[in-house]
Amino acid sequence: MEKIVRVFDTTLRDGEQSPGCSMNLSEKIRVARQLAVLNVDVIEAGFPIASPGDFEAVREVARQVKGPVICGLARATEKDIDRAWEAVREAERARIHTFIATSDLHLQFKLKKSREEVLERAVWAVRRAKQYTEDVEFSAEDAARSDVDYLCRVIAAVIDAGATTVNIPDTVGYAIPDEFGRLIATIREKVENIDRAVVSVHCHNDLGLAVANSLAAVQNGARQVECTLNGLGERAGNASMEEVVMAIRTRKNLFGLTTNIRTEKIYQSSRLVSDITGMLVQANKAVVGANAFAHESGIHQDGFLKKQETYEIMTPESIGLAKSKLVLGKHSGRHAFRARLEEMGYRLSDEEIDRAFERFKVLADAKKEIFDEDIVALIADEVYRIPDIYELELVEAHSATGQSPRAKVRMCVDGECVTVESAGDGPVDAVYSAIKKIAKNDCPLVGYFVKGITGGTDAQGEVTTRVQDGEKIFIGQGADTDIIMASAKAYVNALNRLEHWRRNRTGK
Ligand code: KIV
Ligand code: ZN
């Protein structure tokens, strides 16, 4: 049996289906490039039939991202499959992933089809996809709640039709590890032609068991795991890639398996996805959370200092977390700055490096020591920021005991600059009220989060905001050593994204 577990990343498809996590084209390409750096085996780049934007994103990823197989999702219909092929055809290696539900519940209430009809449709879909590419994956949606004998019949039939990967999703996160492991074992026992396909699993996290179920499947012969960075995905999300990969690596003695993932790129990848989607990673999240390698209790610290392995089962370095490494200071030059960016895996143009370096100098003046985390925040704030429609020129906030907080903001809208003063419940509220007046935007602020990057009172604060316009949520981010300034930047960033979206939609 193969010793490699393939990693099929669906951050750009199932992950993007997380509420409030939609990404624009350039953001999707950045994530896809990072997935290639991580060395995932397959990137599911999207669902091309879903919208023209989804189609374009899959096509651009297929054109621009080299290394992994690029995959497009399609229901078992002619239109979906043809559109998926159109989107992925220019990839170095292209896959069509077609699916149909197999549980009686879905057949009766959603598809209104009999088991025989669904089986025929599944075979038909795989044959259609096979006309375009050798690499065809079939998913039996809601497999975990399907009748096992029927599921095995469908799998055997699609493999005969040419499916090279058969995926067993726990679509609603219903399974329990032991049970799900047994399902995979049964499929491997009962489906005669199973050796002609890779068995894959796709687990959702509704009961918090997505990673455990995926690992139980791997122990029973699954050799592809579908997962997302930071566990993003529909509802409670999908299996988290970093957890699955680090479990297989850390417990190699038990699994006897490996993945192709460059684990030392995990932290940076997780951080990128969090920056882009605005979905913050909880501090106690396994592997990539801020506390994942922090030792608080005296007994733990003592043991850890005597022998790291006493309280650490994997090293921070193995996921690319150089332990708050001091990187640069105010005397560092452009050359050292560029070299550090390259070491950290950034590929920036000269113009982007120049801009980032200017910001670095300002930061180095305000903050004596600059850590890797500061650089990551600086790049997110300066380089990956969309062009400004609203440009902050001045932020002044005043608060004192017994006085009501006031703020003065000068902001330019399409180059026309206005100054407004406003009061508020606190200095941030006053600044936001002034920005709101200048932008003439009444969309509610539905989220405001502050995080300190590295320690100390001179640390940069990083603020994330969420602004809602109807169904859509726009994420804004800002980093600065001044928390009021970081807050203003984050709000204006969200408004810029919202306004860009509105203008693109109306073609202005
Ligand atoms: O959860 C699910 O069943 C899916 C399929 C399309 C694979 O996302
Ligand atoms: Zn899913």
Short mmCIF file of C-alpha atoms and ligand atoms in Angstrom, two decimals:
data_model
loop_
_atom_site.label_atom_id
_atom_site.label_comp_id
_atom_site.label_asym_id
_atom_site.label_seq_id
_atom_site.Cartn_x
_atom_site.Cartn_y
_atom_site.Cartn_z
CA MET A 1 0.00 0.00 0.00
CA GLU A 2 1.19 3.51 -0.82
CA LYS A 3 3.06 5.35 1.91
CA ILE A 4 2.12 8.86 0.82
CA VAL A 5 -1.11 10.57 1.84
CA ARG A 6 -2.07 13.11 -0.80
CA VAL A 7 -3.21 16.49 0.43
CA PHE A 8 -6.15 17.90 -1.55
CA ASP A 9 -6.65 21.49 -0.49
CA THR A 10 -10.12 22.97 -0.83
CA THR A 11 -9.53 26.32 0.93
CA LEU A 12 -10.47 28.09 -2.31
CA ARG A 13 -13.68 26.13 -2.78
CA ASP A 14 -15.21 24.68 0.41
CA GLY A 15 -13.16 27.13 2.53
CA GLU A 16 -14.44 30.07 0.55
CA GLN A 17 -17.99 28.89 1.28
CA SER A 18 -17.47 29.88 4.95
CA PRO A 19 -19.75 32.81 5.74
CA GLY A 20 -17.87 36.08 5.26
CA CYS A 21 -14.81 34.41 3.70
CA SER A 22 -15.18 35.27 0.03
CA MET A 23 -11.97 36.27 -1.72
CA ASN A 24 -11.40 38.32 -4.83
CA LEU A 25 -9.42 37.14 -7.83
CA SER A 26 -6.01 38.43 -6.78
CA GLU A 27 -6.49 37.09 -3.25
CA LYS A 28 -7.36 33.65 -4.62
CA ILE A 29 -4.25 33.66 -6.75
CA ARG A 30 -2.10 34.61 -3.77
CA VAL A 31 -3.56 31.75 -1.75
CA ALA A 32 -3.11 29.32 -4.65
CA ARG A 33 0.54 30.34 -5.07
CA GLN A 34 1.10 29.80 -1.37
CA LEU A 35 -0.52 26.36 -1.61
CA ALA A 36 1.99 25.55 -4.35
CA VAL A 37 4.80 26.71 -2.03
CA LEU A 38 3.36 24.40 0.65
CA ASN A 39 3.49 21.66 -1.98
CA VAL A 40 -0.09 20.42 -1.72
CA ASP A 41 -0.88 17.68 -4.23
CA VAL A 42 -4.17 19.11 -5.47
CA ILE A 43 -5.71 22.59 -5.33
CA GLU A 44 -9.47 22.66 -5.66
CA ALA A 45 -9.60 26.17 -7.09
CA GLY A 46 -13.37 26.65 -7.10
CA PHE A 47 -16.75 25.72 -8.53
CA PRO A 48 -16.64 27.18 -12.05
CA ILE A 49 -20.37 27.01 -12.81
CA ALA A 50 -21.24 28.93 -9.62
CA SER A 51 -20.58 32.40 -11.09
CA PRO A 52 -18.47 34.14 -13.75
CA GLY A 53 -16.13 35.27 -10.93
CA ASP A 54 -15.63 31.68 -9.75
CA PHE A 55 -14.96 30.56 -13.31
CA GLU A 56 -12.39 33.27 -13.89
CA ALA A 57 -10.62 32.51 -10.61
CA VAL A 58 -10.31 28.80 -11.43
CA ARG A 59 -9.07 29.59 -14.93
CA GLU A 60 -6.47 32.05 -13.68
CA VAL A 61 -5.22 29.64 -11.02
CA ALA A 62 -4.98 26.95 -13.72
CA ARG A 63 -3.00 29.33 -15.94
CA GLN A 64 -0.70 30.81 -13.34
CA VAL A 65 -0.04 28.26 -10.63
CA LYS A 66 2.42 25.50 -11.40
CA GLY A 67 3.12 22.32 -9.47
CA PRO A 68 -0.07 20.94 -7.93
CA VAL A 69 -2.94 19.40 -9.89
CA ILE A 70 -5.62 22.09 -10.39
CA CYS A 71 -9.14 20.87 -9.88
CA GLY A 72 -12.59 22.32 -10.62
CA LEU A 73 -15.80 21.11 -8.98
CA ALA A 74 -18.87 20.12 -11.01
CA ARG A 75 -22.24 18.62 -10.21
CA ALA A 76 -23.10 15.57 -12.31
CA THR A 77 -24.52 17.64 -15.15
CA GLU A 78 -23.33 18.42 -18.65
CA LYS A 79 -23.18 22.18 -18.11
CA ASP A 80 -21.18 21.89 -14.88
CA ILE A 81 -18.68 19.40 -16.24
CA ASP A 82 -18.11 21.28 -19.48
CA ARG A 83 -17.65 24.56 -17.62
CA ALA A 84 -15.26 22.94 -15.12
CA TRP A 85 -13.15 21.65 -17.98
CA GLU A 86 -13.10 25.03 -19.70
CA ALA A 87 -11.79 26.52 -16.45
CA VAL A 88 -9.04 23.99 -15.70
CA ARG A 89 -7.94 22.97 -19.18
CA GLU A 90 -4.87 25.23 -19.25
CA ALA A 91 -3.41 23.76 -16.06
CA GLU A 92 -0.19 21.76 -16.22
CA ARG A 93 -2.25 18.92 -14.73
CA ALA A 94 -6.03 19.28 -14.62
CA ARG A 95 -8.66 17.39 -12.65
CA ILE A 96 -12.46 17.44 -12.87
CA HIS A 97 -14.20 16.66 -9.59
CA THR A 98 -17.81 15.63 -10.10
CA PHE A 99 -20.28 14.76 -7.38
CA ILE A 100 -23.79 13.59 -6.64
CA ALA A 101 -25.44 12.67 -3.35
CA THR A 102 -25.95 8.99 -2.47
CA SER A 103 -27.86 9.06 0.84
CA ASP A 104 -31.56 8.20 0.71
CA LEU A 105 -32.30 11.46 2.49
CA HIS A 106 -30.71 13.50 -0.29
CA LEU A 107 -32.15 11.27 -3.03
CA GLN A 108 -35.69 11.55 -1.73
CA PHE A 109 -35.86 15.20 -0.67
CA LYS A 110 -33.21 17.01 -2.68
CA LEU A 111 -32.66 15.14 -5.93
CA LYS A 112 -36.04 13.37 -6.15
CA LYS A 113 -34.36 10.47 -7.91
CA SER A 114 -34.21 6.74 -7.33
CA ARG A 115 -31.00 4.93 -6.40
CA GLU A 116 -30.76 3.50 -9.93
CA GLU A 117 -31.15 6.93 -11.50
CA VAL A 118 -28.41 8.38 -9.30
CA LEU A 119 -26.08 5.48 -10.05
CA GLU A 120 -26.60 5.97 -13.79
CA ARG A 121 -26.05 9.72 -13.51
CA ALA A 122 -22.83 9.20 -11.54
CA VAL A 123 -21.46 6.85 -14.22
CA TRP A 124 -22.58 9.20 -16.97
CA ALA A 125 -20.86 12.17 -15.25
CA VAL A 126 -17.57 10.35 -14.84
CA ARG A 127 -17.63 9.26 -18.50
CA ARG A 128 -18.33 12.81 -19.62
CA ALA A 129 -15.45 14.19 -17.52
CA LYS A 130 -13.23 11.41 -18.77
CA GLN A 131 -13.68 12.65 -22.35
CA TYR A 132 -11.72 15.70 -21.27
CA THR A 133 -9.11 14.46 -18.82
CA GLU A 134 -7.65 11.24 -17.45
CA ASP A 135 -7.76 12.67 -13.92
CA VAL A 136 -11.38 12.42 -12.71
CA GLU A 137 -12.53 12.44 -9.11
CA PHE A 138 -15.97 11.32 -8.07
CA SER A 139 -17.59 12.27 -4.73
CA ALA A 140 -20.59 10.52 -3.21
CA GLU A 141 -22.04 13.46 -1.33
CA ASP A 142 -23.34 12.56 2.16
CA ALA A 143 -21.55 9.20 1.87
CA ALA A 144 -21.31 8.86 5.65
CA ARG A 145 -25.11 8.65 5.88
CA SER A 146 -25.57 6.49 2.77
CA ASP A 147 -26.53 2.82 2.68
CA VAL A 148 -23.15 1.07 2.62
CA ASP A 149 -24.04 -1.60 0.03
CA TYR A 150 -25.48 0.99 -2.31
CA LEU A 151 -22.47 3.26 -1.75
CA CYS A 152 -20.15 0.39 -2.64
CA ARG A 153 -22.12 -0.28 -5.85
CA VAL A 154 -21.84 3.38 -6.87
CA ILE A 155 -18.12 3.44 -6.17
CA ALA A 156 -17.47 0.25 -8.14
CA ALA A 157 -19.48 1.63 -11.07
CA VAL A 158 -17.70 5.00 -11.20
CA ILE A 159 -14.29 3.32 -11.02
CA ASP A 160 -15.34 1.13 -13.99
CA ALA A 161 -16.36 4.34 -15.76
CA GLY A 162 -12.86 5.76 -15.21
CA ALA A 163 -12.80 7.63 -11.88
CA THR A 164 -9.20 7.70 -10.64
CA THR A 165 -10.08 9.09 -7.19
CA VAL A 166 -13.20 8.18 -5.22
CA ASN A 167 -14.05 10.55 -2.43
CA ILE A 168 -16.10 9.62 0.63
CA PRO A 169 -17.43 12.81 2.22
CA ASP A 170 -18.89 13.17 5.65
CA THR A 171 -20.80 16.13 4.29
CA VAL A 172 -22.59 17.07 7.49
CA GLY A 173 -19.90 16.09 10.02
CA TYR A 174 -22.05 13.28 11.44
CA ALA A 175 -19.55 10.43 11.66
CA ILE A 176 -17.56 9.23 14.69
CA PRO A 177 -13.92 8.21 14.09
CA ASP A 178 -14.23 4.49 14.75
CA GLU A 179 -17.35 4.24 12.59
CA PHE A 180 -15.87 6.32 9.76
CA GLY A 181 -12.66 4.27 9.80
CA ARG A 182 -14.75 1.11 9.50
CA LEU A 183 -16.67 2.59 6.56
CA ILE A 184 -13.41 3.10 4.68
CA ALA A 185 -12.26 -0.41 5.58
CA THR A 186 -15.57 -1.85 4.33
CA ILE A 187 -15.33 0.03 1.05
CA ARG A 188 -11.80 -1.28 0.56
CA GLU A 189 -12.93 -4.83 1.29
CA LYS A 190 -16.17 -4.89 -0.68
CA VAL A 191 -15.42 -2.85 -3.79
CA GLU A 192 -13.55 -5.27 -6.02
CA ASN A 193 -11.93 -2.73 -8.32
CA ILE A 194 -10.97 -0.34 -5.48
CA ASP A 195 -7.25 -0.78 -6.22
CA ARG A 196 -7.75 1.11 -9.48
CA ALA A 197 -8.56 4.36 -7.63
CA VAL A 198 -7.24 6.44 -4.76
CA VAL A 199 -9.62 6.47 -1.80
CA SER A 200 -10.15 10.01 -0.54
CA VAL A 201 -12.05 11.48 2.41
CA HIS A 202 -13.64 14.89 2.96
CA CYS A 203 -14.81 15.47 6.52
CA HIS A 204 -16.78 18.37 7.95
CA ASN A 205 -16.36 19.53 11.50
CA ASP A 206 -19.91 19.88 12.86
CA LEU A 207 -19.07 17.72 15.89
CA GLY A 208 -15.44 18.83 16.04
CA LEU A 209 -14.32 15.46 14.62
CA ALA A 210 -13.22 16.30 11.08
CA VAL A 211 -9.51 15.76 11.74
CA ALA A 212 -10.08 12.65 13.89
CA ASN A 213 -12.35 11.15 11.21
CA SER A 214 -9.84 11.91 8.45
CA LEU A 215 -7.04 10.26 10.43
CA ALA A 216 -9.19 7.20 11.18
CA ALA A 217 -9.82 6.95 7.43
CA VAL A 218 -6.09 7.18 6.72
CA GLN A 219 -5.46 4.35 9.18
CA ASN A 220 -7.93 2.30 7.19
CA GLY A 221 -6.42 2.93 3.79
CA ALA A 222 -7.54 6.39 2.60
CA ARG A 223 -4.66 7.96 0.69
CA GLN A 224 -6.07 11.40 -0.04
CA VAL A 225 -7.37 13.82 2.57
CA GLU A 226 -9.42 16.83 1.58
CA CYS A 227 -8.83 19.73 3.93
CA THR A 228 -8.46 23.49 4.28
CA LEU A 229 -6.03 25.88 5.92
CA ASN A 230 -7.23 26.94 9.38
CA GLY A 231 -10.11 24.46 8.97
CA LEU A 232 -12.23 26.93 6.98
CA GLY A 233 -15.30 25.58 5.24
CA GLU A 234 -19.08 25.31 5.23
CA ARG A 235 -20.65 25.76 8.69
CA ALA A 236 -18.12 24.49 11.29
CA GLY A 237 -15.57 23.98 8.53
CA ASN A 238 -13.51 21.16 7.04
CA ALA A 239 -10.64 19.13 8.43
CA SER A 240 -7.78 21.50 9.13
CA MET A 241 -4.82 20.80 6.88
CA GLU A 242 -2.19 21.80 9.39
CA GLU A 243 -3.64 19.45 12.01
CA VAL A 244 -3.93 16.45 9.68
CA VAL A 245 -0.43 16.96 8.28
CA MET A 246 1.25 17.53 11.63
CA ALA A 247 -0.53 14.53 13.16
CA ILE A 248 0.75 12.27 10.38
CA ARG A 249 4.23 13.71 10.75
CA THR A 250 4.38 13.79 14.56
CA ARG A 251 2.95 10.26 14.89
CA LYS A 252 4.92 8.70 12.05
CA ASN A 253 5.64 5.83 14.42
CA LEU A 254 1.93 5.02 14.38
CA PHE A 255 0.87 5.88 10.83
CA GLY A 256 4.06 4.90 9.00
CA LEU A 257 3.06 7.45 6.35
CA THR A 258 4.14 10.85 5.04
CA THR A 259 2.69 13.75 3.10
CA ASN A 260 4.42 15.94 0.53
CA ILE A 261 3.75 19.12 2.53
CA ARG A 262 6.66 21.44 3.34
CA THR A 263 5.55 21.80 6.92
CA GLU A 264 7.85 24.76 7.58
CA LYS A 265 5.57 26.80 5.31
CA ILE A 266 2.46 26.07 7.38
CA TYR A 267 2.50 29.06 9.70
CA GLN A 268 2.97 31.58 6.92
CA SER A 269 0.20 29.95 4.86
CA SER A 270 -2.21 29.93 7.77
CA ARG A 271 -1.44 33.55 8.44
CA LEU A 272 -2.00 34.53 4.80
CA VAL A 273 -5.42 32.88 4.73
CA SER A 274 -6.39 34.52 7.99
CA ASP A 275 -5.26 37.95 6.74
CA ILE A 276 -7.15 37.62 3.49
CA THR A 277 -10.39 36.20 4.86
CA GLY A 278 -10.38 38.11 8.14
CA MET A 279 -11.13 34.83 9.93
CA LEU A 280 -8.87 35.15 12.93
CA VAL A 281 -7.21 32.02 14.23
CA GLN A 282 -8.21 31.37 17.84
CA ALA A 283 -5.26 31.60 20.26
CA ASN A 284 -5.61 27.99 21.43
CA LYS A 285 -6.03 26.53 17.92
CA ALA A 286 -3.89 23.42 17.45
CA VAL A 287 -0.64 23.90 15.50
CA VAL A 288 -1.09 27.53 14.36
CA GLY A 289 -2.76 29.29 17.31
CA ALA A 290 -0.79 32.00 19.13
CA ASN A 291 -0.61 29.79 22.25
CA ALA A 292 0.22 26.55 20.45
CA PHE A 293 3.86 26.78 21.55
CA ALA A 294 3.51 28.98 24.62
CA HIS A 295 4.31 27.47 28.02
CA GLU A 296 2.68 29.28 30.88
CA SER A 297 2.81 27.03 33.93
CA GLY A 298 6.00 27.07 36.00
CA ILE A 299 6.24 23.27 36.04
CA HIS A 300 5.93 23.14 32.26
CA GLN A 301 8.48 25.92 31.76
CA ASP A 302 10.93 24.18 34.06
CA GLY A 303 10.55 20.84 32.26
CA PHE A 304 10.67 22.49 28.84
CA LEU A 305 13.91 24.32 29.66
CA LYS A 306 15.51 21.07 30.86
CA LYS A 307 14.38 19.10 27.81
CA GLN A 308 12.15 20.58 25.10
CA GLU A 309 10.39 17.26 24.39
CA THR A 310 8.96 17.12 27.93
CA TYR A 311 6.17 19.46 26.91
CA GLU A 312 6.55 19.91 23.15
CA ILE A 313 5.59 17.12 20.73
CA MET A 314 6.63 19.14 17.69
CA THR A 315 8.91 22.14 17.34
CA PRO A 316 7.72 25.63 16.39
CA GLU A 317 10.39 25.56 13.67
CA SER A 318 8.73 22.52 12.05
CA ILE A 319 5.71 24.68 11.14
CA GLY A 320 7.85 27.67 10.20
CA LEU A 321 7.48 29.59 13.41
CA ALA A 322 10.94 30.92 14.09
CA LYS A 323 10.51 31.59 17.80
CA SER A 324 9.90 35.33 17.87
CA LYS A 325 13.19 35.69 16.11
CA LEU A 326 14.65 39.15 16.18
CA VAL A 327 15.11 39.95 12.55
CA LEU A 328 15.92 43.55 11.92
CA GLY A 329 16.35 46.90 13.60
CA LYS A 330 16.44 50.55 12.64
CA HIS A 331 19.97 50.29 11.23
CA SER A 332 19.14 47.45 8.87
CA GLY A 333 19.43 48.39 5.23
CA ARG A 334 17.31 47.67 2.19
CA HIS A 335 19.50 44.71 1.29
CA ALA A 336 19.00 42.96 4.63
CA PHE A 337 15.30 43.73 4.46
CA ARG A 338 14.95 42.24 0.99
CA ALA A 339 16.96 39.16 2.00
CA ARG A 340 14.74 38.60 5.04
CA LEU A 341 11.58 38.90 2.90
CA GLU A 342 12.97 36.31 0.51
CA GLU A 343 13.87 33.99 3.37
CA MET A 344 10.30 34.33 4.60
CA GLY A 345 9.03 33.24 1.19
CA TYR A 346 7.76 36.57 -0.18
CA ARG A 347 8.17 37.16 -3.91
CA LEU A 348 7.71 40.91 -4.34
CA SER A 349 8.43 43.32 -7.16
CA ASP A 350 11.09 46.05 -6.71
CA GLU A 351 8.35 48.63 -6.38
CA GLU A 352 6.59 46.61 -3.66
CA ILE A 353 9.86 46.13 -1.78
CA ASP A 354 10.53 49.88 -1.95
CA ARG A 355 7.11 50.66 -0.50
CA ALA A 356 7.49 48.05 2.22
CA PHE A 357 10.98 49.32 3.08
CA GLU A 358 9.69 52.88 3.55
CA ARG A 359 7.10 51.53 5.99
CA PHE A 360 9.73 49.39 7.69
CA LYS A 361 11.88 52.45 8.39
CA VAL A 362 8.95 54.26 9.99
CA LEU A 363 8.15 51.20 12.06
CA ALA A 364 11.77 50.72 13.10
CA ASP A 365 11.77 54.29 14.42
CA ALA A 366 8.71 53.64 16.54
CA LYS A 367 9.67 50.18 17.66
CA LYS A 368 13.24 49.18 18.43
CA GLU A 369 13.04 45.51 17.54
CA ILE A 370 11.29 44.13 14.51
CA PHE A 371 10.17 40.49 14.54
CA ASP A 372 9.01 38.20 11.74
CA GLU A 373 5.40 38.69 12.82
CA ASP A 374 5.82 42.49 12.42
CA ILE A 375 7.04 42.00 8.88
CA VAL A 376 4.11 39.73 8.02
CA ALA A 377 1.68 42.39 9.31
CA LEU A 378 3.55 45.16 7.52
CA ILE A 379 3.39 43.34 4.16
CA ALA A 380 -0.30 42.59 4.61
CA ASP A 381 -0.94 46.23 5.46
CA GLU A 382 1.24 47.93 2.86
CA VAL A 383 1.76 45.65 -0.13
CA TYR A 384 -1.40 43.59 -0.36
CA ARG A 385 -3.73 46.49 0.27
CA ILE A 386 -6.18 47.23 -2.57
CA PRO A 387 -5.83 50.67 -4.21
CA ASP A 388 -7.43 53.33 -2.04
CA ILE A 389 -10.63 55.12 -2.96
CA TYR A 390 -10.67 56.56 0.55
CA GLU A 391 -7.27 57.78 1.70
CA LEU A 392 -6.59 58.71 5.30
CA GLU A 393 -4.54 61.88 5.62
CA LEU A 394 -4.85 62.66 9.31
CA VAL A 395 -6.25 61.02 12.42
CA GLU A 396 -6.33 62.89 15.69
CA ALA A 397 -8.12 61.53 18.75
CA HIS A 398 -8.55 63.03 22.17
CA SER A 399 -9.79 61.34 25.31
CA ALA A 400 -9.31 62.37 28.92
CA THR A 401 -10.97 61.54 32.24
CA GLY A 402 -14.26 63.36 32.58
CA GLN A 403 -14.33 64.58 28.97
CA SER A 404 -16.19 63.06 26.09
CA PRO A 405 -13.83 61.60 23.47
CA ARG A 406 -13.46 63.57 20.24
CA ALA A 407 -11.68 62.96 16.98
CA LYS A 408 -10.63 64.88 13.89
CA VAL A 409 -10.16 62.97 10.62
CA ARG A 410 -9.00 64.22 7.27
CA MET A 411 -9.73 61.81 4.46
CA CYS A 412 -9.68 62.10 0.68
CA VAL A 413 -12.35 60.48 -1.44
CA ASP A 414 -11.28 60.04 -5.07
CA GLY A 415 -8.69 62.73 -4.43
CA GLU A 416 -11.05 65.28 -2.82
CA CYS A 417 -10.08 65.90 0.81
CA VAL A 418 -12.45 66.71 3.65
CA THR A 419 -11.88 67.28 7.39
CA VAL A 420 -14.56 66.29 9.89
CA GLU A 421 -14.73 66.37 13.68
CA SER A 422 -16.86 63.99 15.66
CA ALA A 423 -17.60 62.78 19.18
CA GLY A 424 -18.01 59.19 20.32
CA ASP A 425 -18.19 56.74 23.21
CA GLY A 426 -14.43 56.28 23.03
CA PRO A 427 -11.60 57.54 20.80
CA VAL A 428 -12.05 54.71 18.27
CA ASP A 429 -15.79 55.30 18.13
CA ALA A 430 -15.20 59.04 17.56
CA VAL A 431 -12.71 58.32 14.74
CA TYR A 432 -15.11 55.83 13.15
CA SER A 433 -17.96 58.29 13.34
CA ALA A 434 -15.88 60.92 11.50
CA ILE A 435 -14.80 58.41 8.84
CA LYS A 436 -18.40 57.32 8.36
CA LYS A 437 -19.49 60.92 7.77
CA ILE A 438 -16.79 61.55 5.16
CA ALA A 439 -17.38 58.23 3.38
CA LYS A 440 -21.17 58.76 3.55
CA ASN A 441 -21.42 55.07 4.28
CA ASP A 442 -23.95 53.79 6.77
CA CYS A 443 -23.19 50.08 6.51
CA PRO A 444 -22.98 48.58 10.00
CA LEU A 445 -19.69 47.60 11.55
CA VAL A 446 -20.36 44.01 12.61
CA GLY A 447 -16.93 43.06 13.90
CA TYR A 448 -13.93 44.78 15.48
CA PHE A 449 -10.98 42.75 16.78
CA VAL A 450 -7.64 43.88 18.16
CA LYS A 451 -4.56 41.74 18.42
CA GLY A 452 -1.08 42.63 19.67
CA ILE A 453 1.73 41.46 17.44
CA THR A 454 4.69 40.35 19.58
CA GLY A 455 5.03 41.62 23.17
CA GLY A 456 5.78 44.94 24.83
CA THR A 457 3.98 48.26 24.97
CA ASP A 458 5.70 49.34 21.76
CA ALA A 459 4.24 46.30 19.94
CA GLN A 460 2.23 46.84 16.79
CA GLY A 461 -1.49 46.46 17.21
CA GLU A 462 -3.35 44.74 14.44
CA VAL A 463 -7.01 45.48 13.97
CA THR A 464 -9.54 43.56 11.89
CA THR A 465 -12.95 45.01 11.07
CA ARG A 466 -16.01 43.56 9.39
CA VAL A 467 -18.48 45.82 7.62
CA GLN A 468 -21.75 44.43 6.31
CA ASP A 469 -23.53 45.51 3.17
CA GLY A 470 -26.66 43.37 2.76
CA GLU A 471 -25.52 39.75 2.52
CA LYS A 472 -21.87 40.61 1.98
CA ILE A 473 -19.21 41.11 4.62
CA PHE A 474 -16.10 43.17 3.88
CA ILE A 475 -12.99 42.61 5.92
CA GLY A 476 -10.54 45.39 6.72
CA GLN A 477 -7.15 45.21 8.34
CA GLY A 478 -4.70 47.71 9.72
CA ALA A 479 -1.48 47.51 11.69
CA ASP A 480 0.31 50.29 13.54
CA THR A 481 2.14 50.92 16.80
CA ASP A 482 -0.70 53.39 17.54
CA ILE A 483 -3.86 51.37 18.13
CA ILE A 484 -6.19 54.27 17.18
CA MET A 485 -4.36 54.59 13.87
CA ALA A 486 -4.50 50.82 13.31
CA SER A 487 -8.25 50.96 13.98
CA ALA A 488 -8.77 53.82 11.53
CA LYS A 489 -6.78 52.01 8.84
CA ALA A 490 -8.72 48.79 9.34
CA TYR A 491 -12.07 50.54 9.02
CA VAL A 492 -11.01 52.51 5.94
CA ASN A 493 -9.60 49.30 4.41
CA ALA A 494 -13.00 47.58 4.79
CA LEU A 495 -14.77 50.61 3.29
CA ASN A 496 -12.32 50.60 0.37
CA ARG A 497 -13.08 46.94 -0.31
CA LEU A 498 -16.80 47.57 -0.11
CA GLU A 499 -16.61 50.56 -2.45
CA HIS A 500 -14.44 48.65 -4.94
CA TRP A 501 -16.98 45.88 -4.97
CA ARG A 502 -19.88 48.32 -5.49
CA ARG A 503 -18.09 50.09 -8.34
CA ASN A 504 -17.11 46.83 -10.06
CA ARG A 505 -20.67 45.64 -9.78
CA THR A 506 -22.11 48.77 -11.32
CA GLY A 507 -19.20 49.10 -13.78
CA LYS A 508 -18.24 52.63 -12.57
O1 KIV B 1 -19.07 18.25 1.75
C1 KIV B 1 -19.20 17.73 0.63
O2 KIV B 1 -19.83 16.67 0.46
C2 KIV B 1 -18.59 18.40 -0.50
C3 KIV B 1 -18.53 17.64 -1.78
C4 KIV B 1 -18.81 18.50 -2.94
C5 KIV B 1 -17.22 16.93 -1.90
O3 KIV B 1 -18.07 19.49 -0.35
ZN ZN B 2 -17.62 19.88 1.81
#
